[in-house]
Amino acid sequence: MQIQQANPDLLVVIEQADRHAGSMAQVVIASIQTLAVTSKRMESLDPERFAVLVIDEAHHATAISYRNLLIRLGLYPRE
């Protein structure tokens, strides 16, 4: 992972399939599909632990799955 190579002191974890980031992860890499597939996965994200959110292909961020993530992390107002 390029993030890990550039920042070897960071704990970078992938959230996907059977892999879960856990509370010690400093950087979580996940697809919106992985997070949106079950509510448990998105609900396990602690909004207090995220300082930065990077959305690849941000033009998709208006989709409900992205909005739900943004709401969960306190970055979008609840409707």
PDB file of C-alpha atoms in Angstrom:
ATOM      1  CA  MET A   1       0.000   0.000   0.000  1.00  0.00           C
ATOM      2  CA  GLN A   2       1.393   3.370  -0.961  1.00  0.00           C
ATOM      3  CA  ILE A   3       0.068   5.075   2.163  1.00  0.00           C
ATOM      4  CA  GLN A   4       1.928   2.552   4.322  1.00  0.00           C
ATOM      5  CA  GLN A   5       5.134   2.950   2.296  1.00  0.00           C
ATOM      6  CA  ALA A   6       5.022   6.734   2.580  1.00  0.00           C
ATOM      7  CA  ASN A   7       4.116   6.618   6.304  1.00  0.00           C
ATOM      8  CA  PRO A   8       5.635   3.454   7.807  1.00  0.00           C
ATOM      9  CA  ASP A   9       4.651   4.446  11.362  1.00  0.00           C
ATOM     10  CA  LEU A  10       0.919   4.501  10.552  1.00  0.00           C
ATOM     11  CA  LEU A  11      -1.285   1.473  11.097  1.00  0.00           C
ATOM     12  CA  VAL A  12      -3.045   1.180   7.725  1.00  0.00           C
ATOM     13  CA  VAL A  13      -5.817  -1.430   7.534  1.00  0.00           C
ATOM     14  CA  ILE A  14      -8.165  -2.559   4.789  1.00  0.00           C
ATOM     15  CA  GLU A  15     -11.845  -3.050   5.622  1.00  0.00           C
ATOM     16  CA  GLN A  16     -13.081  -5.646   3.148  1.00  0.00           C
ATOM     17  CA  ALA A  17     -14.721  -9.080   3.164  1.00  0.00           C
ATOM     18  CA  ASP A  18     -13.400 -10.894   6.277  1.00  0.00           C
ATOM     19  CA  ARG A  19     -10.953  -8.113   7.147  1.00  0.00           C
ATOM     20  CA  HIS A  20     -12.087  -5.565   9.727  1.00  0.00           C
ATOM     21  CA  ALA A  21     -10.171  -2.420  10.587  1.00  0.00           C
ATOM     22  CA  GLY A  22     -10.657  -2.468  14.338  1.00  0.00           C
ATOM     23  CA  SER A  23     -10.256   0.428  16.712  1.00  0.00           C
ATOM     24  CA  MET A  24      -6.452   0.637  16.518  1.00  0.00           C
ATOM     25  CA  ALA A  25      -6.343   1.481  12.802  1.00  0.00           C
ATOM     26  CA  GLN A  26      -5.056   4.958  12.047  1.00  0.00           C
ATOM     27  CA  VAL A  27      -5.954   4.750   8.357  1.00  0.00           C
ATOM     28  CA  VAL A  28      -8.897   2.706   7.072  1.00  0.00           C
ATOM     29  CA  ILE A  29      -9.125   1.862   3.392  1.00  0.00           C
ATOM     30  CA  ALA A  30     -12.562   0.680   2.305  1.00  0.00           C
ATOM     31  CA  SER A  31     -14.846   0.816  -0.682  1.00  0.00           C
ATOM     32  CA  ILE A  32     -18.281   2.320  -0.328  1.00  0.00           C
ATOM     33  CA  GLN A  33     -19.683  -1.017  -1.486  1.00  0.00           C
ATOM     34  CA  THR A  34     -18.027  -2.777   1.455  1.00  0.00           C
ATOM     35  CA  LEU A  35     -19.312  -0.223   3.957  1.00  0.00           C
ATOM     36  CA  ALA A  36     -22.830  -0.044   2.517  1.00  0.00           C
ATOM     37  CA  VAL A  37     -23.423  -3.780   2.151  1.00  0.00           C
ATOM     38  CA  THR A  38     -24.479  -4.140   5.795  1.00  0.00           C
ATOM     39  CA  SER A  39     -25.422  -1.474   8.284  1.00  0.00           C
ATOM     40  CA  LYS A  40     -23.230  -3.165  10.936  1.00  0.00           C
ATOM     41  CA  ARG A  41     -20.099  -2.351   8.999  1.00  0.00           C
ATOM     42  CA  MET A  42     -20.879   1.329   8.669  1.00  0.00           C
ATOM     43  CA  GLU A  43     -22.165   1.532  12.246  1.00  0.00           C
ATOM     44  CA  SER A  44     -18.870   0.112  13.512  1.00  0.00           C
ATOM     45  CA  LEU A  45     -17.084   3.284  12.349  1.00  0.00           C
ATOM     46  CA  ASP A  46     -16.514   5.659  15.247  1.00  0.00           C
ATOM     47  CA  PRO A  47     -16.986   9.223  13.921  1.00  0.00           C
ATOM     48  CA  GLU A  48     -14.643  10.534  16.628  1.00  0.00           C
ATOM     49  CA  ARG A  49     -11.723   8.582  15.167  1.00  0.00           C
ATOM     50  CA  PHE A  50     -11.837  10.130  11.680  1.00  0.00           C
ATOM     51  CA  ALA A  51     -10.078  13.416  10.974  1.00  0.00           C
ATOM     52  CA  VAL A  52      -9.982  13.103   7.188  1.00  0.00           C
ATOM     53  CA  LEU A  53     -12.191  11.338   4.665  1.00  0.00           C
ATOM     54  CA  VAL A  54     -10.989  10.888   1.090  1.00  0.00           C
ATOM     55  CA  ILE A  55     -13.567   9.913  -1.519  1.00  0.00           C
ATOM     56  CA  ASP A  56     -12.189   8.620  -4.777  1.00  0.00           C
ATOM     57  CA  GLU A  57     -14.421   9.640  -7.677  1.00  0.00           C
ATOM     58  CA  ALA A  58     -16.196  12.213  -5.522  1.00  0.00           C
ATOM     59  CA  HIS A  59     -18.776  12.880  -8.237  1.00  0.00           C
ATOM     60  CA  HIS A  60     -20.527   9.763  -6.884  1.00  0.00           C
ATOM     61  CA  ALA A  61     -20.774  11.278  -3.387  1.00  0.00           C
ATOM     62  CA  THR A  62     -24.384  12.333  -3.946  1.00  0.00           C
ATOM     63  CA  ALA A  63     -25.480   8.671  -4.007  1.00  0.00           C
ATOM     64  CA  ILE A  64     -27.421   7.504  -0.954  1.00  0.00           C
ATOM     65  CA  SER A  65     -24.656   5.090   0.080  1.00  0.00           C
ATOM     66  CA  TYR A  66     -22.140   7.927   0.247  1.00  0.00           C
ATOM     67  CA  ARG A  67     -24.607  10.249   1.970  1.00  0.00           C
ATOM     68  CA  ASN A  68     -25.227   7.585   4.627  1.00  0.00           C
ATOM     69  CA  LEU A  69     -21.476   7.355   5.239  1.00  0.00           C
ATOM     70  CA  LEU A  70     -21.123  11.133   5.419  1.00  0.00           C
ATOM     71  CA  ILE A  71     -24.050  11.328   7.847  1.00  0.00           C
ATOM     72  CA  ARG A  72     -22.531   8.541   9.974  1.00  0.00           C
ATOM     73  CA  LEU A  73     -19.240  10.432  10.215  1.00  0.00           C
ATOM     74  CA  GLY A  74     -20.995  13.719  11.002  1.00  0.00           C
ATOM     75  CA  LEU A  75     -19.977  15.331   7.730  1.00  0.00           C
ATOM     76  CA  TYR A  76     -23.465  15.755   6.264  1.00  0.00           C
ATOM     77  CA  PRO A  77     -26.649  16.914   7.963  1.00  0.00           C
ATOM     78  CA  ARG A  78     -29.300  14.333   8.772  1.00  0.00           C
ATOM     79  CA  GLU A  79     -32.399  14.756   6.654  1.00  0.00           C
TER      80      GLU A  79
END
